[in-house]
XYZ file of C-alpha atoms in Angstrom:
404
model
C 32.718 163.448 -93.442
C 30.706 164.941 -90.736
C 27.293 163.237 -89.889
C 24.418 165.567 -90.700
C 22.830 165.006 -87.393
C 25.977 166.038 -85.618
C 26.187 169.293 -87.788
C 22.557 169.986 -86.684
C 23.366 169.529 -83.063
C 26.599 171.525 -83.035
C 25.185 174.920 -82.813
C 22.991 174.037 -79.880
C 26.076 172.520 -78.088
C 28.042 175.645 -78.909
C 25.344 178.092 -77.759
C 25.926 179.637 -74.114
C 23.763 178.524 -71.293
C 20.861 180.867 -70.554
C 22.076 183.803 -68.735
C 20.128 183.028 -65.353
C 21.601 179.568 -65.366
C 25.241 180.581 -66.070
C 24.947 183.255 -63.307
C 23.602 180.773 -60.823
C 26.275 178.267 -61.566
C 28.846 180.942 -61.137
C 27.510 182.170 -57.846
C 27.268 178.447 -56.637
C 30.952 177.985 -57.391
C 31.817 181.106 -55.200
C 29.266 180.954 -52.508
C 29.733 180.370 -48.876
C 28.282 177.014 -47.704
C 25.333 178.731 -46.038
C 24.458 180.446 -49.251
C 24.555 177.363 -51.664
C 20.939 176.310 -51.310
C 19.500 179.840 -51.078
C 21.084 180.634 -54.581
C 19.297 177.651 -56.197
C 16.012 178.433 -54.335
C 16.083 182.170 -55.208
C 16.866 181.374 -58.845
C 14.125 178.967 -59.113
C 11.657 181.361 -57.594
C 12.517 183.875 -60.205
C 12.458 181.445 -63.204
C 9.009 180.018 -62.119
C 7.506 183.302 -60.768
C 6.921 181.466 -57.458
C 5.537 183.100 -54.383
C 7.441 180.653 -52.021
C 10.201 178.116 -52.421
C 11.136 175.900 -49.528
C 13.296 172.801 -49.272
C 13.046 170.051 -46.491
C 15.733 167.505 -45.519
C 14.697 164.041 -44.491
C 16.400 162.918 -41.210
C 18.911 160.007 -41.174
C 16.332 157.671 -39.708
C 13.920 158.641 -42.623
C 11.041 159.378 -40.127
C 10.502 163.016 -40.889
C 11.301 165.917 -43.107
C 12.730 169.352 -41.459
C 11.594 172.454 -43.675
C 14.100 175.013 -44.562
C 13.018 178.400 -46.306
C 14.668 180.130 -49.126
C 17.068 181.922 -46.829
C 18.543 178.670 -45.674
C 17.256 178.536 -42.197
C 14.905 176.146 -40.398
C 11.486 177.442 -40.293
C 9.952 178.085 -36.907
C 6.805 180.176 -37.993
C 5.128 177.170 -39.509
C 5.165 173.428 -38.983
C 8.853 172.792 -39.555
C 8.766 169.041 -39.242
C 6.527 166.627 -41.128
C 6.231 163.082 -40.880
C 7.284 160.752 -43.822
C 4.144 158.797 -43.337
C 0.982 160.631 -43.700
C 1.992 163.910 -45.400
C 1.838 165.003 -48.931
C 5.611 165.812 -48.666
C 6.274 162.506 -47.324
C 4.237 160.818 -50.131
C 6.564 162.804 -52.764
C 9.504 161.533 -50.788
C 8.567 157.927 -50.810
C 7.399 157.856 -54.392
C 10.272 159.669 -56.020
C 7.686 161.409 -58.127
C 6.632 165.069 -58.754
C 3.287 166.089 -57.596
C 0.830 169.016 -57.636
C -0.611 169.881 -54.240
C -2.040 172.546 -52.056
C 0.193 174.271 -49.513
C -1.417 176.990 -47.197
C -4.436 177.055 -49.481
C -1.980 177.932 -52.633
C -1.105 175.702 -55.566
C 2.282 174.007 -55.347
C 4.439 171.591 -56.950
C 6.562 169.122 -54.914
C 9.471 167.242 -56.161
C 12.082 164.912 -54.468
C 15.501 166.291 -53.899
C 17.625 163.379 -55.009
C 21.014 162.322 -56.651
C 20.541 159.055 -58.702
C 17.904 157.262 -56.566
C 19.385 158.629 -53.208
C 16.628 160.736 -51.808
C 17.708 163.630 -49.609
C 14.478 165.657 -49.197
C 11.621 167.438 -50.934
C 11.474 170.678 -52.751
C 8.350 172.761 -52.586
C 7.443 175.698 -54.956
C 4.239 177.669 -54.233
C 2.422 179.709 -56.670
C -0.382 182.391 -56.482
C -2.192 180.734 -59.387
C -2.093 177.226 -60.852
C 1.341 176.952 -62.643
C 1.595 176.014 -66.307
C 2.807 172.476 -67.396
C 6.343 173.482 -68.090
C 6.758 174.385 -64.437
C 6.683 170.740 -63.288
C 9.801 169.918 -65.530
C 11.566 172.915 -64.188
C 10.975 172.022 -60.583
C 11.815 168.411 -61.098
C 15.100 169.538 -62.609
C 15.878 171.728 -59.781
C 15.255 168.798 -57.425
C 17.980 166.936 -59.186
C 20.320 169.868 -59.111
C 19.703 170.456 -55.441
C 20.417 166.701 -54.870
C 23.834 166.964 -56.511
C 24.714 170.099 -54.721
C 23.961 168.558 -51.409
C 26.055 165.501 -52.196
C 28.939 167.437 -53.224
C 28.538 169.998 -50.503
C 28.829 167.300 -47.863
C 32.513 167.207 -48.918
C 33.289 170.771 -47.594
C 30.709 171.782 -45.018
C 28.536 170.320 -42.185
C 25.635 172.295 -43.084
C 23.615 169.535 -44.734
C 24.726 166.747 -42.249
C 23.490 168.824 -39.389
C 20.229 169.560 -41.122
C 19.453 165.798 -41.452
C 19.878 165.037 -37.713
C 17.304 165.205 -35.013
C 19.798 164.391 -32.182
C 23.417 164.079 -31.361
C 25.380 161.208 -32.995
C 27.953 159.245 -31.146
C 31.554 159.131 -32.245
C 31.404 155.503 -33.429
C 28.265 156.445 -35.581
C 30.119 159.385 -37.060
C 33.040 157.065 -38.111
C 30.550 154.756 -39.733
C 28.490 157.291 -41.647
C 31.651 158.892 -43.192
C 32.634 155.490 -44.473
C 29.239 154.797 -46.276
C 28.521 155.455 -49.808
C 25.204 157.082 -50.844
C 22.222 154.969 -49.556
C 20.899 154.374 -52.843
C 22.027 154.132 -56.606
C 20.476 153.334 -59.957
C 21.322 152.665 -63.495
C 19.426 151.039 -66.382
C 20.924 147.810 -65.427
C 21.034 147.753 -61.519
C 19.233 149.421 -58.724
C 20.123 149.171 -54.991
C 19.776 150.779 -51.515
C 21.152 150.299 -48.194
C 19.694 150.995 -44.661
C 21.053 150.672 -41.273
C 19.993 151.252 -37.561
C 20.426 152.535 -35.018
C 21.330 155.577 -37.023
C 22.606 157.668 -34.306
C 24.567 154.907 -32.317
C 25.461 152.362 -34.970
C 28.972 150.925 -34.624
C 30.188 147.763 -36.369
C 27.839 147.455 -39.444
C 28.589 148.935 -42.964
C 27.494 148.317 -46.430
C 29.615 149.037 -49.441
C 29.292 149.153 -53.337
C 30.872 150.329 -56.450
C 29.296 150.252 -60.047
C 31.933 149.919 -62.789
C 31.552 149.432 -66.576
C 31.388 145.606 -66.494
C 30.234 144.717 -62.765
C 28.820 145.844 -59.627
C 30.781 144.927 -56.351
C 29.014 145.207 -53.105
C 29.492 143.995 -49.587
C 28.124 144.065 -46.079
C 30.184 143.954 -43.093
C 29.530 143.347 -39.325
C 32.503 143.827 -36.971
C 32.686 141.984 -33.645
C 31.796 144.000 -30.488
C 30.199 147.549 -30.077
C 31.274 151.104 -29.991
C 34.340 152.855 -31.361
C 36.530 149.471 -31.523
C 33.808 147.886 -33.763
C 33.649 151.009 -35.803
C 37.314 150.874 -36.431
C 37.233 147.379 -37.379
C 34.455 147.702 -39.973
C 35.922 150.967 -41.209
C 39.274 149.302 -41.911
C 37.620 146.362 -43.734
C 35.783 148.774 -45.963
C 38.873 150.710 -46.615
C 40.847 147.482 -47.497
C 38.015 146.425 -49.804
C 38.182 149.714 -51.595
C 41.837 149.794 -51.870
C 42.029 146.283 -53.194
C 39.210 146.908 -55.642
C 40.839 150.170 -56.890
C 44.253 148.363 -57.263
C 42.522 146.002 -59.812
C 42.261 142.827 -57.560
C 39.495 140.403 -58.359
C 36.782 139.445 -55.907
C 39.064 136.631 -54.307
C 41.953 139.142 -54.167
C 39.616 141.688 -52.398
C 38.532 139.182 -49.802
C 42.229 138.015 -49.239
C 43.303 141.497 -48.784
C 40.429 142.498 -46.341
C 41.428 139.444 -44.217
C 45.281 140.072 -44.341
C 44.806 143.648 -43.347
C 42.643 142.875 -40.412
C 45.067 140.153 -39.252
C 48.037 142.286 -39.674
C 46.465 145.311 -37.952
C 44.452 143.615 -35.101
C 45.966 140.163 -34.732
C 43.602 137.853 -32.956
C 41.924 140.906 -31.207
C 39.339 141.480 -33.862
C 37.214 140.137 -36.776
C 34.537 141.199 -39.124
C 31.810 138.850 -40.703
C 31.039 139.832 -44.239
C 29.589 139.026 -47.657
C 30.901 140.207 -50.999
C 29.080 140.019 -54.269
C 30.226 140.837 -57.847
C 27.261 141.204 -60.145
C 28.116 140.767 -63.813
C 26.145 143.635 -65.355
C 26.383 142.061 -68.994
C 25.618 138.473 -67.952
C 24.171 138.396 -64.401
C 24.195 134.653 -64.528
C 28.094 134.815 -64.092
C 27.969 136.725 -60.824
C 30.042 135.577 -57.815
C 29.926 135.560 -54.149
C 32.176 135.208 -51.069
C 30.782 134.553 -47.684
C 33.043 135.287 -44.527
C 30.931 134.042 -41.650
C 27.945 136.074 -42.514
C 24.084 135.288 -42.670
C 23.302 134.003 -46.111
C 21.486 136.205 -48.518
C 17.878 136.039 -49.812
C 17.207 135.657 -53.490
C 13.847 136.775 -54.833
C 13.216 135.815 -58.382
C 10.551 137.627 -60.460
C 7.100 135.927 -59.873
C 8.547 133.568 -57.192
C 9.041 133.706 -53.381
C 12.071 134.952 -51.380
C 14.507 132.058 -50.392
C 17.548 132.062 -48.480
C 20.609 130.826 -50.383
C 22.875 128.030 -49.057
C 26.595 129.188 -49.758
C 29.575 127.692 -48.321
C 30.575 129.684 -45.333
C 34.209 130.486 -44.772
C 35.631 131.998 -41.487
C 35.212 135.650 -40.743
C 37.805 138.335 -41.994
C 40.513 138.477 -39.595
C 40.202 135.102 -38.117
C 43.499 133.289 -38.937
C 43.176 130.008 -40.992
C 44.866 128.156 -43.613
C 43.601 128.550 -47.272
C 41.726 131.258 -49.024
C 38.114 132.329 -49.507
C 36.062 130.308 -51.770
C 34.603 132.203 -54.877
C 31.166 130.798 -55.432
C 28.890 131.045 -58.357
C 25.788 133.396 -58.025
C 23.332 132.778 -60.913
C 21.226 135.987 -61.227
C 18.809 137.043 -64.012
C 16.980 140.194 -65.007
C 14.120 140.832 -62.613
C 15.922 139.198 -59.570
C 16.189 140.939 -56.152
C 19.221 139.996 -53.849
C 19.191 141.098 -50.233
C 22.143 141.053 -47.901
C 21.705 141.649 -44.244
C 23.434 141.538 -40.898
C 22.489 139.270 -38.040
C 21.064 142.365 -36.094
C 17.977 142.221 -38.433
C 16.991 138.653 -37.835
C 17.969 138.710 -34.107
C 16.161 141.823 -32.941
C 13.663 140.913 -30.369
C 11.729 142.857 -27.710
C 12.509 142.065 -24.140
C 11.087 138.676 -23.495
C 9.787 138.274 -27.028
C 10.485 136.334 -30.285
C 13.282 137.074 -32.550
C 12.507 138.951 -35.814
C 13.826 135.829 -37.543
C 14.524 134.725 -41.050
C 10.914 133.808 -41.588
C 9.528 137.191 -40.701
C 12.240 138.970 -42.868
C 11.145 136.619 -45.786
C 7.666 137.760 -45.250
C 8.817 141.304 -45.346
C 10.719 140.943 -48.493
C 7.714 139.365 -50.150
C 5.316 142.316 -49.076
C 7.752 144.933 -50.265
C 8.649 143.221 -53.441
C 6.835 145.949 -55.696
C 8.646 148.831 -53.918
C 11.856 150.156 -55.092
C 14.919 149.077 -53.030
C 15.064 152.210 -51.427
C 11.506 152.007 -50.074
C 11.810 148.318 -49.402
C 14.867 148.829 -47.186
C 13.409 151.767 -45.349
C 10.223 149.784 -44.585
C 11.870 146.625 -43.558
C 14.221 148.478 -41.140
C 11.287 150.235 -39.690
C 9.522 146.823 -39.184
C 12.627 145.762 -37.335
C 12.700 148.783 -35.144
C 8.916 148.531 -34.536
C 9.404 144.776 -33.585
C 12.266 145.624 -31.174
C 9.895 148.323 -29.603
C 13.039 149.972 -27.941
C 16.631 150.881 -28.947
C 18.240 148.071 -30.905
C 20.668 145.980 -29.073
C 22.799 145.348 -32.174
C 23.201 147.107 -35.428
C 20.852 146.178 -38.180
C 21.803 146.526 -41.831
C 20.400 145.774 -45.180
C 21.537 145.951 -48.776
C 18.919 145.373 -51.344
C 19.926 144.966 -55.081
C 17.538 144.580 -58.032
C 18.932 143.300 -61.532
C 17.067 145.318 -64.230
């Protein structure tokens, strides 16, 4: 017997998409890469009756937004670069919320361009008169659509990667960025974000995660050395982690496979420190951790202060030793924030100055506790960069995870 509510819903599900939406999706599927964004922007302009639609991409360091117009070209006739700090566009990017504003003396709606919680830029829709309430929902939905278009488009073109760069990236950093997952991810049970510096020259640090039905598996890796050799080491470690995970190995098996892969490939010529965590989404109190010569994580419980855990520390991945990696209990609970980081964070120092230090990191974690993982990671990495007051001498990486 068919449920009455399903009978009521059936005609809605069977009805075709609105013609403009169906036409836009068909055009997107066949468009040249350079036309993908303009198609969405032009369709949005028609639906909303806007006088102007623009999108801005955030650069990889999350310092500024570069504005593109509806034709898909960087603007030169108006301010084409806006700081993340101090601008209304930056406020929308940081908050992740839709806002009404005034742009060039005209009413506008601004919304983040994002996929899940990964923020990519800001969508700006300008009107000749104050828009009706429904327009906000339409613009916000368009921001989500654009986010997924950009994420998928990165798989077949360079348009969006180039748009997010303010300078040339070295080869080692290129290897690293290709290996990274999206910088942020969120469900109703977990929220996380990663950040790393120096964005254009990083070589050796990586973070990794995968969210399944029952658990989230994540890790931070720091390869010995610098440059392309370090990039190859950490890239192989992440590839081995993914391969072991996708082949059904448990956390201990994943750690062992990373180790065996590095030993078999590099012998005694390379190693990678790392930390793996498996967060049980159904019962966070049964989560686990593996530490391979890596700085211990910080745990910040709801209403408490951040404290650095004291796990048993095994040798780095790739350093030959007898025995296996220890799987250690990690008792988490709803409301907890867990932060993994590389030594480049706490060891950053200005010439002749003091280390950034674990104490300073703990203070930053406390000060950013009310922010989303994405904003917390961005702010802390910016603090590390400011403390160093020069190019970082070592990679600095963070992965912040909230248990919801």
